[in-house]
Amino acid sequence: MKKYFGMRVLMAIPTILGVFLAVFLIIRMVPGDPASVMLGKTATPEEISLFREQNGLDEPLMTQMVIAVKKFFTGDLGESLSSHKKVTELLKERFPRTLELVLWGMILNSILGIIWGVVASVYRGRWPDYMISGMSTIGMSLPSFYVAILVLVVLAVKLKLIPVIGIQSENANYFQTIVAPVLTMVLAGSALTIRTTRSSMLEVMGEDFIRTARAKGLSEKAVLFKHGLRNAAIPIATIIGYNLASSFGGSIVIETVFNRPGIGKLLMDAVTKRDYPVVQGTAVFIAILLIVVNLLTDVMYSIIDPRIRVQSDK
């Protein structure tokens, strides 16, 4: 297992470097000059030229790339062109907001998704199954930004349960700042968990060992959870890992809609301002998070099924 994870970590290094270089080139291909965007329309050509010189934007592209890569390998993600703060400091400030949102969303997403998926499999072909399957189909069909706007309209505009401007409101309590983005994440992500749990449970419940367990006189609850759900857990764990990884990317949309100051909002603002170092640093940070999530998913596999742990040790 240690050897396997060591290889995965080594393989992650070129992946992270590739993400850094790709973002470095792509963001500079986007039309717009960061000096002109940040200084505004009233800036003189002299002021723009001075800004570019001070921030190294007047250097050739390859020179900028070499400098950025050297700093990257020393753990320096650069300095924001707009706030003049270290990118690592900005990530430390914003990441707790995103982590809080993702963890709440994933806990509720997993619990509700598994429960409703099991219920749908138990009542296969009956009205609970049709209702849950229909709701999950709708959830998978709607894009996350549409769900976020819908939740905002219902909770903030119609019911007035939360402030429209979200977490920035001074009068908002903790529940009001977190409920709408978490609800959006659950509605947008639980659909896939429900469908995966249902299909995996239906496949497992038709196996011979389930019939054997029932023939031994075990209760239906024991058959369902001890034998059925446990053996259906690998596909479910895969989807939970996938949802966790996609939640960090999906936070860009959710945090932008609800004006929540996390790393997703940080990335969106940096793209708008053409803040190259922040875009690069945030993209690399998200890539590292995805790699960590994949490793944690592999750990979940080995915990659920010891045979996987034995095979990886060979």
PDB file of C-alpha atoms in Angstrom:
ATOM      1  CA  MET A   1       0.000   0.000   0.000  1.00  0.00           C
ATOM      2  CA  LYS A   2       2.832   2.401   0.886  1.00  0.00           C
ATOM      3  CA  LYS A   3       4.569   1.640  -2.393  1.00  0.00           C
ATOM      4  CA  TYR A   4       1.339   2.229  -4.294  1.00  0.00           C
ATOM      5  CA  PHE A   5       0.719   5.603  -2.674  1.00  0.00           C
ATOM      6  CA  GLY A   6       4.351   6.583  -3.182  1.00  0.00           C
ATOM      7  CA  MET A   7       3.987   5.934  -6.911  1.00  0.00           C
ATOM      8  CA  ARG A   8       0.756   7.938  -7.005  1.00  0.00           C
ATOM      9  CA  VAL A   9       2.460  10.904  -5.345  1.00  0.00           C
ATOM     10  CA  LEU A  10       5.353  10.776  -7.806  1.00  0.00           C
ATOM     11  CA  MET A  11       2.919  10.618 -10.718  1.00  0.00           C
ATOM     12  CA  ALA A  12       1.103  13.661  -9.329  1.00  0.00           C
ATOM     13  CA  ILE A  13       4.178  15.905  -9.689  1.00  0.00           C
ATOM     14  CA  PRO A  14       4.192  16.087 -13.524  1.00  0.00           C
ATOM     15  CA  THR A  15       0.405  16.402 -13.474  1.00  0.00           C
ATOM     16  CA  ILE A  16       0.548  19.463 -11.220  1.00  0.00           C
ATOM     17  CA  LEU A  17       3.365  20.972 -13.278  1.00  0.00           C
ATOM     18  CA  GLY A  18       1.379  20.358 -16.466  1.00  0.00           C
ATOM     19  CA  VAL A  19      -1.655  22.111 -14.968  1.00  0.00           C
ATOM     20  CA  PHE A  20       0.529  25.066 -13.985  1.00  0.00           C
ATOM     21  CA  LEU A  21       2.034  25.418 -17.470  1.00  0.00           C
ATOM     22  CA  ALA A  22      -1.320  24.954 -19.206  1.00  0.00           C
ATOM     23  CA  VAL A  23      -2.985  27.633 -17.086  1.00  0.00           C
ATOM     24  CA  PHE A  24       0.042  29.909 -17.553  1.00  0.00           C
ATOM     25  CA  LEU A  25      -0.305  29.779 -21.336  1.00  0.00           C
ATOM     26  CA  ILE A  26      -4.124  29.773 -21.556  1.00  0.00           C
ATOM     27  CA  ILE A  27      -4.678  32.791 -19.300  1.00  0.00           C
ATOM     28  CA  ARG A  28      -2.216  34.809 -21.404  1.00  0.00           C
ATOM     29  CA  MET A  29      -4.065  33.886 -24.591  1.00  0.00           C
ATOM     30  CA  VAL A  30      -7.259  35.466 -23.252  1.00  0.00           C
ATOM     31  CA  PRO A  31      -7.795  38.936 -24.778  1.00  0.00           C
ATOM     32  CA  GLY A  32      -7.178  41.815 -22.405  1.00  0.00           C
ATOM     33  CA  ASP A  33      -4.197  43.480 -20.764  1.00  0.00           C
ATOM     34  CA  PRO A  34      -4.060  43.163 -16.952  1.00  0.00           C
ATOM     35  CA  ALA A  35      -2.404  46.584 -16.684  1.00  0.00           C
ATOM     36  CA  SER A  36      -5.219  48.272 -18.593  1.00  0.00           C
ATOM     37  CA  VAL A  37      -7.901  46.344 -16.681  1.00  0.00           C
ATOM     38  CA  MET A  38      -6.521  47.168 -13.227  1.00  0.00           C
ATOM     39  CA  LEU A  39      -5.531  50.787 -13.854  1.00  0.00           C
ATOM     40  CA  GLY A  40      -8.764  51.624 -15.652  1.00  0.00           C
ATOM     41  CA  LYS A  41      -9.586  53.619 -18.755  1.00  0.00           C
ATOM     42  CA  THR A  42      -8.154  56.829 -17.306  1.00  0.00           C
ATOM     43  CA  ALA A  43      -4.619  55.420 -17.039  1.00  0.00           C
ATOM     44  CA  THR A  44      -1.974  57.011 -19.225  1.00  0.00           C
ATOM     45  CA  PRO A  45       0.357  54.967 -21.463  1.00  0.00           C
ATOM     46  CA  GLU A  46       3.210  55.853 -19.094  1.00  0.00           C
ATOM     47  CA  GLU A  47       1.333  54.481 -16.095  1.00  0.00           C
ATOM     48  CA  ILE A  48       0.461  51.300 -17.969  1.00  0.00           C
ATOM     49  CA  SER A  49       4.073  50.851 -19.068  1.00  0.00           C
ATOM     50  CA  LEU A  50       5.311  51.379 -15.502  1.00  0.00           C
ATOM     51  CA  PHE A  51       2.806  48.836 -14.129  1.00  0.00           C
ATOM     52  CA  ARG A  52       3.887  46.235 -16.670  1.00  0.00           C
ATOM     53  CA  GLU A  53       7.560  46.848 -15.860  1.00  0.00           C
ATOM     54  CA  GLN A  54       7.033  46.618 -12.087  1.00  0.00           C
ATOM     55  CA  ASN A  55       5.177  43.304 -12.382  1.00  0.00           C
ATOM     56  CA  GLY A  56       7.414  41.717 -15.017  1.00  0.00           C
ATOM     57  CA  LEU A  57       4.717  41.773 -17.708  1.00  0.00           C
ATOM     58  CA  ASP A  58       7.041  43.461 -20.181  1.00  0.00           C
ATOM     59  CA  GLU A  59       9.321  40.418 -20.308  1.00  0.00           C
ATOM     60  CA  PRO A  60       9.070  37.870 -23.150  1.00  0.00           C
ATOM     61  CA  LEU A  61       6.576  35.065 -22.565  1.00  0.00           C
ATOM     62  CA  MET A  62       9.255  32.385 -22.223  1.00  0.00           C
ATOM     63  CA  THR A  63      11.135  34.487 -19.693  1.00  0.00           C
ATOM     64  CA  GLN A  64       7.966  34.931 -17.653  1.00  0.00           C
ATOM     65  CA  MET A  65       7.359  31.186 -17.809  1.00  0.00           C
ATOM     66  CA  VAL A  66      10.871  30.301 -16.617  1.00  0.00           C
ATOM     67  CA  ILE A  67      10.605  32.749 -13.708  1.00  0.00           C
ATOM     68  CA  ALA A  68       7.156  31.402 -12.751  1.00  0.00           C
ATOM     69  CA  VAL A  69       8.336  27.766 -12.858  1.00  0.00           C
ATOM     70  CA  LYS A  70      11.383  28.549 -10.703  1.00  0.00           C
ATOM     71  CA  LYS A  71       9.173  30.221  -8.105  1.00  0.00           C
ATOM     72  CA  PHE A  72       6.703  27.333  -8.316  1.00  0.00           C
ATOM     73  CA  PHE A  73       9.340  24.746  -7.384  1.00  0.00           C
ATOM     74  CA  THR A  74      10.314  26.834  -4.349  1.00  0.00           C
ATOM     75  CA  GLY A  75       6.694  26.959  -3.172  1.00  0.00           C
ATOM     76  CA  ASP A  76       6.223  30.575  -4.232  1.00  0.00           C
ATOM     77  CA  LEU A  77       2.992  30.983  -6.228  1.00  0.00           C
ATOM     78  CA  GLY A  78       3.660  34.650  -6.856  1.00  0.00           C
ATOM     79  CA  GLU A  79       2.044  37.894  -5.781  1.00  0.00           C
ATOM     80  CA  SER A  80      -1.381  39.172  -6.766  1.00  0.00           C
ATOM     81  CA  LEU A  81      -1.251  41.967  -9.329  1.00  0.00           C
ATOM     82  CA  SER A  82      -4.358  43.615  -7.848  1.00  0.00           C
ATOM     83  CA  SER A  83      -4.015  43.258  -4.058  1.00  0.00           C
ATOM     84  CA  HIS A  84      -0.204  42.792  -3.959  1.00  0.00           C
ATOM     85  CA  LYS A  85      -0.659  39.954  -1.464  1.00  0.00           C
ATOM     86  CA  LYS A  86       1.057  36.603  -1.699  1.00  0.00           C
ATOM     87  CA  VAL A  87      -1.123  34.062  -3.510  1.00  0.00           C
ATOM     88  CA  THR A  88      -0.487  31.557  -0.720  1.00  0.00           C
ATOM     89  CA  GLU A  89      -1.867  34.068   1.808  1.00  0.00           C
ATOM     90  CA  LEU A  90      -4.988  34.601  -0.288  1.00  0.00           C
ATOM     91  CA  LEU A  91      -5.524  30.836  -0.501  1.00  0.00           C
ATOM     92  CA  LYS A  92      -5.123  30.471   3.276  1.00  0.00           C
ATOM     93  CA  GLU A  93      -7.732  33.205   3.801  1.00  0.00           C
ATOM     94  CA  ARG A  94     -10.273  31.815   1.333  1.00  0.00           C
ATOM     95  CA  PHE A  95      -9.875  28.038   1.592  1.00  0.00           C
ATOM     96  CA  PRO A  96     -11.649  27.589   4.976  1.00  0.00           C
ATOM     97  CA  ARG A  97     -14.847  29.046   3.465  1.00  0.00           C
ATOM     98  CA  THR A  98     -14.724  26.618   0.552  1.00  0.00           C
ATOM     99  CA  LEU A  99     -13.786  23.637   2.732  1.00  0.00           C
ATOM    100  CA  GLU A 100     -16.672  24.396   5.080  1.00  0.00           C
ATOM    101  CA  LEU A 101     -19.099  24.504   2.172  1.00  0.00           C
ATOM    102  CA  VAL A 102     -17.765  21.338   0.526  1.00  0.00           C
ATOM    103  CA  LEU A 103     -17.734  19.276   3.732  1.00  0.00           C
ATOM    104  CA  TRP A 104     -21.281  20.216   4.721  1.00  0.00           C
ATOM    105  CA  GLY A 105     -22.468  19.582   1.181  1.00  0.00           C
ATOM    106  CA  MET A 106     -20.729  16.214   0.890  1.00  0.00           C
ATOM    107  CA  ILE A 107     -21.911  14.941   4.293  1.00  0.00           C
ATOM    108  CA  LEU A 108     -25.550  15.720   3.518  1.00  0.00           C
ATOM    109  CA  ASN A 109     -25.156  14.683  -0.111  1.00  0.00           C
ATOM    110  CA  SER A 110     -23.782  11.258   0.840  1.00  0.00           C
ATOM    111  CA  ILE A 111     -26.244  10.559   3.652  1.00  0.00           C
ATOM    112  CA  LEU A 112     -29.358  11.615   1.733  1.00  0.00           C
ATOM    113  CA  GLY A 113     -28.160  10.096  -1.536  1.00  0.00           C
ATOM    114  CA  ILE A 114     -27.474   6.689   0.007  1.00  0.00           C
ATOM    115  CA  ILE A 115     -30.725   6.656   2.005  1.00  0.00           C
ATOM    116  CA  TRP A 116     -32.905   7.588  -0.970  1.00  0.00           C
ATOM    117  CA  GLY A 117     -30.987   5.211  -3.239  1.00  0.00           C
ATOM    118  CA  VAL A 118     -31.573   2.299  -0.847  1.00  0.00           C
ATOM    119  CA  VAL A 119     -35.263   3.208  -0.518  1.00  0.00           C
ATOM    120  CA  ALA A 120     -35.620   3.305  -4.313  1.00  0.00           C
ATOM    121  CA  SER A 121     -34.017  -0.130  -4.640  1.00  0.00           C
ATOM    122  CA  VAL A 122     -36.225  -1.628  -1.924  1.00  0.00           C
ATOM    123  CA  TYR A 123     -39.390  -0.284  -3.557  1.00  0.00           C
ATOM    124  CA  ARG A 124     -38.301  -1.069  -7.098  1.00  0.00           C
ATOM    125  CA  GLY A 125     -41.106  -0.646  -9.613  1.00  0.00           C
ATOM    126  CA  ARG A 126     -43.400   1.101  -7.112  1.00  0.00           C
ATOM    127  CA  TRP A 127     -44.296   4.735  -6.574  1.00  0.00           C
ATOM    128  CA  PRO A 128     -41.388   5.563  -4.159  1.00  0.00           C
ATOM    129  CA  ASP A 129     -38.951   4.277  -6.770  1.00  0.00           C
ATOM    130  CA  TYR A 130     -40.597   6.286  -9.568  1.00  0.00           C
ATOM    131  CA  MET A 131     -40.694   9.442  -7.430  1.00  0.00           C
ATOM    132  CA  ILE A 132     -37.054   9.217  -6.300  1.00  0.00           C
ATOM    133  CA  SER A 133     -35.798   8.248  -9.760  1.00  0.00           C
ATOM    134  CA  GLY A 134     -37.739  11.101 -11.341  1.00  0.00           C
ATOM    135  CA  MET A 135     -36.362  13.635  -8.853  1.00  0.00           C
ATOM    136  CA  SER A 136     -32.814  12.389  -9.382  1.00  0.00           C
ATOM    137  CA  THR A 137     -33.219  12.633 -13.161  1.00  0.00           C
ATOM    138  CA  ILE A 138     -34.331  16.241 -12.840  1.00  0.00           C
ATOM    139  CA  GLY A 139     -31.421  16.954 -10.490  1.00  0.00           C
ATOM    140  CA  MET A 140     -28.910  15.540 -12.973  1.00  0.00           C
ATOM    141  CA  SER A 141     -30.464  17.507 -15.849  1.00  0.00           C
ATOM    142  CA  LEU A 142     -30.304  20.949 -14.234  1.00  0.00           C
ATOM    143  CA  PRO A 143     -26.954  22.785 -14.282  1.00  0.00           C
ATOM    144  CA  SER A 144     -25.615  23.875 -10.906  1.00  0.00           C
ATOM    145  CA  PHE A 145     -25.804  27.599 -11.694  1.00  0.00           C
ATOM    146  CA  TYR A 146     -29.527  27.263 -12.473  1.00  0.00           C
ATOM    147  CA  VAL A 147     -30.122  25.375  -9.208  1.00  0.00           C
ATOM    148  CA  ALA A 148     -28.157  28.058  -7.319  1.00  0.00           C
ATOM    149  CA  ILE A 149     -30.201  30.890  -8.816  1.00  0.00           C
ATOM    150  CA  LEU A 150     -33.440  28.999  -8.158  1.00  0.00           C
ATOM    151  CA  VAL A 151     -32.499  28.426  -4.501  1.00  0.00           C
ATOM    152  CA  LEU A 152     -31.516  32.079  -4.145  1.00  0.00           C
ATOM    153  CA  VAL A 153     -34.807  33.281  -5.612  1.00  0.00           C
ATOM    154  CA  VAL A 154     -36.915  30.977  -3.424  1.00  0.00           C
ATOM    155  CA  LEU A 155     -35.087  31.424  -0.100  1.00  0.00           C
ATOM    156  CA  ALA A 156     -34.023  35.053  -0.416  1.00  0.00           C
ATOM    157  CA  VAL A 157     -36.603  36.757  -2.620  1.00  0.00           C
ATOM    158  CA  LYS A 158     -39.784  34.753  -2.005  1.00  0.00           C
ATOM    159  CA  LEU A 159     -39.418  33.421   1.553  1.00  0.00           C
ATOM    160  CA  LYS A 160     -36.910  36.058   2.771  1.00  0.00           C
ATOM    161  CA  LEU A 161     -35.137  33.472   4.948  1.00  0.00           C
ATOM    162  CA  ILE A 162     -31.634  34.553   3.907  1.00  0.00           C
ATOM    163  CA  PRO A 163     -30.069  37.844   2.758  1.00  0.00           C
ATOM    164  CA  VAL A 164     -29.682  38.222  -0.987  1.00  0.00           C
ATOM    165  CA  ILE A 165     -26.047  39.311  -0.661  1.00  0.00           C
ATOM    166  CA  GLY A 166     -25.166  36.176   1.305  1.00  0.00           C
ATOM    167  CA  ILE A 167     -22.312  35.902   3.745  1.00  0.00           C
ATOM    168  CA  GLN A 168     -21.283  39.540   3.375  1.00  0.00           C
ATOM    169  CA  SER A 169     -24.376  40.729   5.229  1.00  0.00           C
ATOM    170  CA  GLU A 170     -23.599  41.954   8.754  1.00  0.00           C
ATOM    171  CA  ASN A 171     -27.023  40.888  10.057  1.00  0.00           C
ATOM    172  CA  ALA A 172     -26.816  37.313   8.744  1.00  0.00           C
ATOM    173  CA  ASN A 173     -26.234  34.446  11.183  1.00  0.00           C
ATOM    174  CA  TYR A 174     -24.255  31.309  10.419  1.00  0.00           C
ATOM    175  CA  PHE A 175     -27.273  29.309   9.260  1.00  0.00           C
ATOM    176  CA  GLN A 176     -28.329  32.028   6.826  1.00  0.00           C
ATOM    177  CA  THR A 177     -24.892  32.212   5.270  1.00  0.00           C
ATOM    178  CA  ILE A 178     -24.466  28.466   4.742  1.00  0.00           C
ATOM    179  CA  VAL A 179     -27.916  26.995   4.079  1.00  0.00           C
ATOM    180  CA  ALA A 180     -28.416  28.218   0.496  1.00  0.00           C
ATOM    181  CA  PRO A 181     -25.020  27.192  -0.963  1.00  0.00           C
ATOM    182  CA  VAL A 182     -25.113  23.835   0.867  1.00  0.00           C
ATOM    183  CA  LEU A 183     -28.665  23.183  -0.329  1.00  0.00           C
ATOM    184  CA  THR A 184     -27.558  23.957  -3.878  1.00  0.00           C
ATOM    185  CA  MET A 185     -24.659  21.549  -3.602  1.00  0.00           C
ATOM    186  CA  VAL A 186     -26.918  18.801  -2.211  1.00  0.00           C
ATOM    187  CA  LEU A 187     -29.609  19.257  -4.868  1.00  0.00           C
ATOM    188  CA  ALA A 188     -27.054  19.325  -7.669  1.00  0.00           C
ATOM    189  CA  GLY A 189     -24.873  16.457  -6.409  1.00  0.00           C
ATOM    190  CA  SER A 190     -27.116  13.958  -4.633  1.00  0.00           C
ATOM    191  CA  ALA A 191     -28.873  12.868  -7.829  1.00  0.00           C
ATOM    192  CA  LEU A 192     -25.852  10.908  -9.044  1.00  0.00           C
ATOM    193  CA  THR A 193     -25.374   9.337  -5.602  1.00  0.00           C
ATOM    194  CA  ILE A 194     -29.022   8.240  -5.559  1.00  0.00           C
ATOM    195  CA  ARG A 195     -28.890   6.624  -8.990  1.00  0.00           C
ATOM    196  CA  THR A 196     -25.566   4.893  -8.317  1.00  0.00           C
ATOM    197  CA  THR A 197     -26.748   3.559  -4.957  1.00  0.00           C
ATOM    198  CA  ARG A 198     -29.994   2.296  -6.466  1.00  0.00           C
ATOM    199  CA  SER A 199     -28.359   0.506  -9.409  1.00  0.00           C
ATOM    200  CA  SER A 200     -25.576  -0.960  -7.250  1.00  0.00           C
ATOM    201  CA  MET A 201     -28.036  -2.207  -4.646  1.00  0.00           C
ATOM    202  CA  LEU A 202     -30.278  -3.785  -7.278  1.00  0.00           C
ATOM    203  CA  GLU A 203     -27.307  -5.630  -8.728  1.00  0.00           C
ATOM    204  CA  VAL A 204     -26.080  -6.896  -5.358  1.00  0.00           C
ATOM    205  CA  MET A 205     -29.522  -7.872  -4.011  1.00  0.00           C
ATOM    206  CA  GLY A 206     -29.907 -10.356  -6.853  1.00  0.00           C
ATOM    207  CA  GLU A 207     -26.732 -12.274  -5.955  1.00  0.00           C
ATOM    208  CA  ASP A 208     -26.706 -15.800  -4.514  1.00  0.00           C
ATOM    209  CA  PHE A 209     -25.205 -14.777  -1.150  1.00  0.00           C
ATOM    210  CA  ILE A 210     -28.232 -12.538  -0.520  1.00  0.00           C
ATOM    211  CA  ARG A 211     -30.590 -15.478  -1.062  1.00  0.00           C
ATOM    212  CA  THR A 212     -28.370 -17.572   1.229  1.00  0.00           C
ATOM    213  CA  ALA A 213     -28.525 -14.912   3.942  1.00  0.00           C
ATOM    214  CA  ARG A 214     -32.306 -14.829   3.728  1.00  0.00           C
ATOM    215  CA  ALA A 215     -32.468 -18.635   3.787  1.00  0.00           C
ATOM    216  CA  LYS A 216     -30.515 -18.610   7.057  1.00  0.00           C
ATOM    217  CA  GLY A 217     -33.301 -16.565   8.608  1.00  0.00           C
ATOM    218  CA  LEU A 218     -31.519 -13.219   8.872  1.00  0.00           C
ATOM    219  CA  SER A 219     -33.755 -10.182   9.220  1.00  0.00           C
ATOM    220  CA  GLU A 220     -34.394  -8.095   6.128  1.00  0.00           C
ATOM    221  CA  LYS A 221     -32.616  -5.167   7.809  1.00  0.00           C
ATOM    222  CA  ALA A 222     -29.467  -7.260   8.315  1.00  0.00           C
ATOM    223  CA  VAL A 223     -29.634  -8.565   4.750  1.00  0.00           C
ATOM    224  CA  LEU A 224     -30.131  -5.084   3.356  1.00  0.00           C
ATOM    225  CA  PHE A 225     -27.417  -3.211   5.241  1.00  0.00           C
ATOM    226  CA  LYS A 226     -24.894  -5.800   6.445  1.00  0.00           C
ATOM    227  CA  HIS A 227     -24.759  -7.831   3.253  1.00  0.00           C
ATOM    228  CA  GLY A 228     -26.340  -5.689   0.543  1.00  0.00           C
ATOM    229  CA  LEU A 229     -25.112  -2.152   1.174  1.00  0.00           C
ATOM    230  CA  ARG A 230     -21.659  -3.269   2.266  1.00  0.00           C
ATOM    231  CA  ASN A 231     -21.059  -5.186  -0.963  1.00  0.00           C
ATOM    232  CA  ALA A 232     -22.511  -2.325  -3.024  1.00  0.00           C
ATOM    233  CA  ALA A 233     -20.228   0.230  -1.353  1.00  0.00           C
ATOM    234  CA  ILE A 234     -17.385   0.310  -3.906  1.00  0.00           C
ATOM    235  CA  PRO A 235     -19.366   2.048  -6.702  1.00  0.00           C
ATOM    236  CA  ILE A 236     -20.960   4.329  -4.096  1.00  0.00           C
ATOM    237  CA  ALA A 237     -17.524   5.265  -2.719  1.00  0.00           C
ATOM    238  CA  THR A 238     -16.390   6.055  -6.260  1.00  0.00           C
ATOM    239  CA  ILE A 239     -19.298   8.448  -6.768  1.00  0.00           C
ATOM    240  CA  ILE A 240     -18.752  10.080  -3.373  1.00  0.00           C
ATOM    241  CA  GLY A 241     -15.111  10.669  -4.308  1.00  0.00           C
ATOM    242  CA  TYR A 242     -16.156  12.029  -7.692  1.00  0.00           C
ATOM    243  CA  ASN A 243     -18.708  14.358  -6.079  1.00  0.00           C
ATOM    244  CA  LEU A 244     -16.128  15.572  -3.579  1.00  0.00           C
ATOM    245  CA  ALA A 245     -13.658  16.355  -6.349  1.00  0.00           C
ATOM    246  CA  SER A 246     -16.261  18.067  -8.508  1.00  0.00           C
ATOM    247  CA  SER A 247     -17.472  20.088  -5.510  1.00  0.00           C
ATOM    248  CA  PHE A 248     -14.215  22.019  -5.396  1.00  0.00           C
ATOM    249  CA  GLY A 249     -14.610  22.906  -9.067  1.00  0.00           C
ATOM    250  CA  GLY A 250     -18.328  23.530  -8.668  1.00  0.00           C
ATOM    251  CA  SER A 251     -17.624  25.960  -5.837  1.00  0.00           C
ATOM    252  CA  ILE A 252     -16.689  28.511  -8.509  1.00  0.00           C
ATOM    253  CA  VAL A 253     -20.309  28.758  -9.634  1.00  0.00           C
ATOM    254  CA  ILE A 254     -21.896  28.465  -6.182  1.00  0.00           C
ATOM    255  CA  GLU A 255     -19.605  30.981  -4.505  1.00  0.00           C
ATOM    256  CA  THR A 256     -20.062  33.440  -7.336  1.00  0.00           C
ATOM    257  CA  VAL A 257     -23.862  33.242  -7.220  1.00  0.00           C
ATOM    258  CA  PHE A 258     -24.024  33.543  -3.422  1.00  0.00           C
ATOM    259  CA  ASN A 259     -21.117  36.007  -3.178  1.00  0.00           C
ATOM    260  CA  ARG A 260     -19.244  33.683  -0.843  1.00  0.00           C
ATOM    261  CA  PRO A 261     -15.526  34.554  -0.457  1.00  0.00           C
ATOM    262  CA  GLY A 262     -13.940  31.157  -1.120  1.00  0.00           C
ATOM    263  CA  ILE A 263     -11.305  29.950  -3.563  1.00  0.00           C
ATOM    264  CA  GLY A 264     -13.913  29.595  -6.318  1.00  0.00           C
ATOM    265  CA  LYS A 265     -14.870  33.263  -6.027  1.00  0.00           C
ATOM    266  CA  LEU A 266     -11.186  34.143  -5.794  1.00  0.00           C
ATOM    267  CA  LEU A 267     -10.501  32.353  -9.082  1.00  0.00           C
ATOM    268  CA  MET A 268     -13.458  33.960 -10.851  1.00  0.00           C
ATOM    269  CA  ASP A 269     -12.445  37.468  -9.716  1.00  0.00           C
ATOM    270  CA  ALA A 270      -8.845  36.827 -10.755  1.00  0.00           C
ATOM    271  CA  VAL A 271      -9.901  35.742 -14.255  1.00  0.00           C
ATOM    272  CA  THR A 272     -12.009  38.904 -14.597  1.00  0.00           C
ATOM    273  CA  LYS A 273      -9.083  41.098 -13.519  1.00  0.00           C
ATOM    274  CA  ARG A 274      -6.514  39.130 -15.543  1.00  0.00           C
ATOM    275  CA  ASP A 275      -4.612  38.557 -12.296  1.00  0.00           C
ATOM    276  CA  TYR A 276      -2.228  35.954 -13.695  1.00  0.00           C
ATOM    277  CA  PRO A 277      -0.491  34.782 -10.475  1.00  0.00           C
ATOM    278  CA  VAL A 278      -3.788  34.285  -8.618  1.00  0.00           C
ATOM    279  CA  VAL A 279      -5.316  32.326 -11.512  1.00  0.00           C
ATOM    280  CA  GLN A 280      -2.240  30.106 -11.756  1.00  0.00           C
ATOM    281  CA  GLY A 281      -1.935  29.548  -8.025  1.00  0.00           C
ATOM    282  CA  THR A 282      -5.631  28.838  -7.482  1.00  0.00           C
ATOM    283  CA  ALA A 283      -5.792  26.410 -10.421  1.00  0.00           C
ATOM    284  CA  VAL A 284      -2.757  24.497  -9.127  1.00  0.00           C
ATOM    285  CA  PHE A 285      -4.225  24.439  -5.619  1.00  0.00           C
ATOM    286  CA  ILE A 286      -7.505  22.992  -6.921  1.00  0.00           C
ATOM    287  CA  ALA A 287      -5.539  20.398  -8.920  1.00  0.00           C
ATOM    288  CA  ILE A 288      -3.715  19.352  -5.741  1.00  0.00           C
ATOM    289  CA  LEU A 289      -7.052  19.050  -3.939  1.00  0.00           C
ATOM    290  CA  LEU A 290      -8.365  16.759  -6.681  1.00  0.00           C
ATOM    291  CA  ILE A 291      -5.285  14.542  -6.445  1.00  0.00           C
ATOM    292  CA  VAL A 292      -5.688  14.314  -2.658  1.00  0.00           C
ATOM    293  CA  VAL A 293      -9.361  13.400  -3.078  1.00  0.00           C
ATOM    294  CA  ASN A 294      -8.439  10.603  -5.495  1.00  0.00           C
ATOM    295  CA  LEU A 295      -5.947   9.237  -2.973  1.00  0.00           C
ATOM    296  CA  LEU A 296      -8.555   9.371  -0.216  1.00  0.00           C
ATOM    297  CA  THR A 297     -10.968   7.497  -2.479  1.00  0.00           C
ATOM    298  CA  ASP A 298      -8.373   4.755  -2.917  1.00  0.00           C
ATOM    299  CA  VAL A 299      -8.035   4.590   0.871  1.00  0.00           C
ATOM    300  CA  MET A 300     -11.809   4.174   1.124  1.00  0.00           C
ATOM    301  CA  TYR A 301     -11.584   1.236  -1.304  1.00  0.00           C
ATOM    302  CA  SER A 302      -9.024  -0.545   0.876  1.00  0.00           C
ATOM    303  CA  ILE A 303     -11.121   0.035   4.016  1.00  0.00           C
ATOM    304  CA  ILE A 304     -14.321  -1.236   2.417  1.00  0.00           C
ATOM    305  CA  ASP A 305     -12.745  -4.258   0.707  1.00  0.00           C
ATOM    306  CA  PRO A 306      -9.550  -5.703   2.293  1.00  0.00           C
ATOM    307  CA  ARG A 307      -8.872  -7.647  -0.925  1.00  0.00           C
ATOM    308  CA  ILE A 308      -7.963  -4.372  -2.634  1.00  0.00           C
ATOM    309  CA  ARG A 309      -5.423  -3.610   0.099  1.00  0.00           C
ATOM    310  CA  VAL A 310      -3.850  -7.040  -0.295  1.00  0.00           C
ATOM    311  CA  GLN A 311      -3.594  -6.687  -4.079  1.00  0.00           C
ATOM    312  CA  SER A 312      -1.966  -3.246  -3.810  1.00  0.00           C
ATOM    313  CA  ASP A 313       0.674  -4.627  -1.425  1.00  0.00           C
ATOM    314  CA  LYS A 314       1.822  -7.204  -3.952  1.00  0.00           C
TER     315      LYS A 314
END
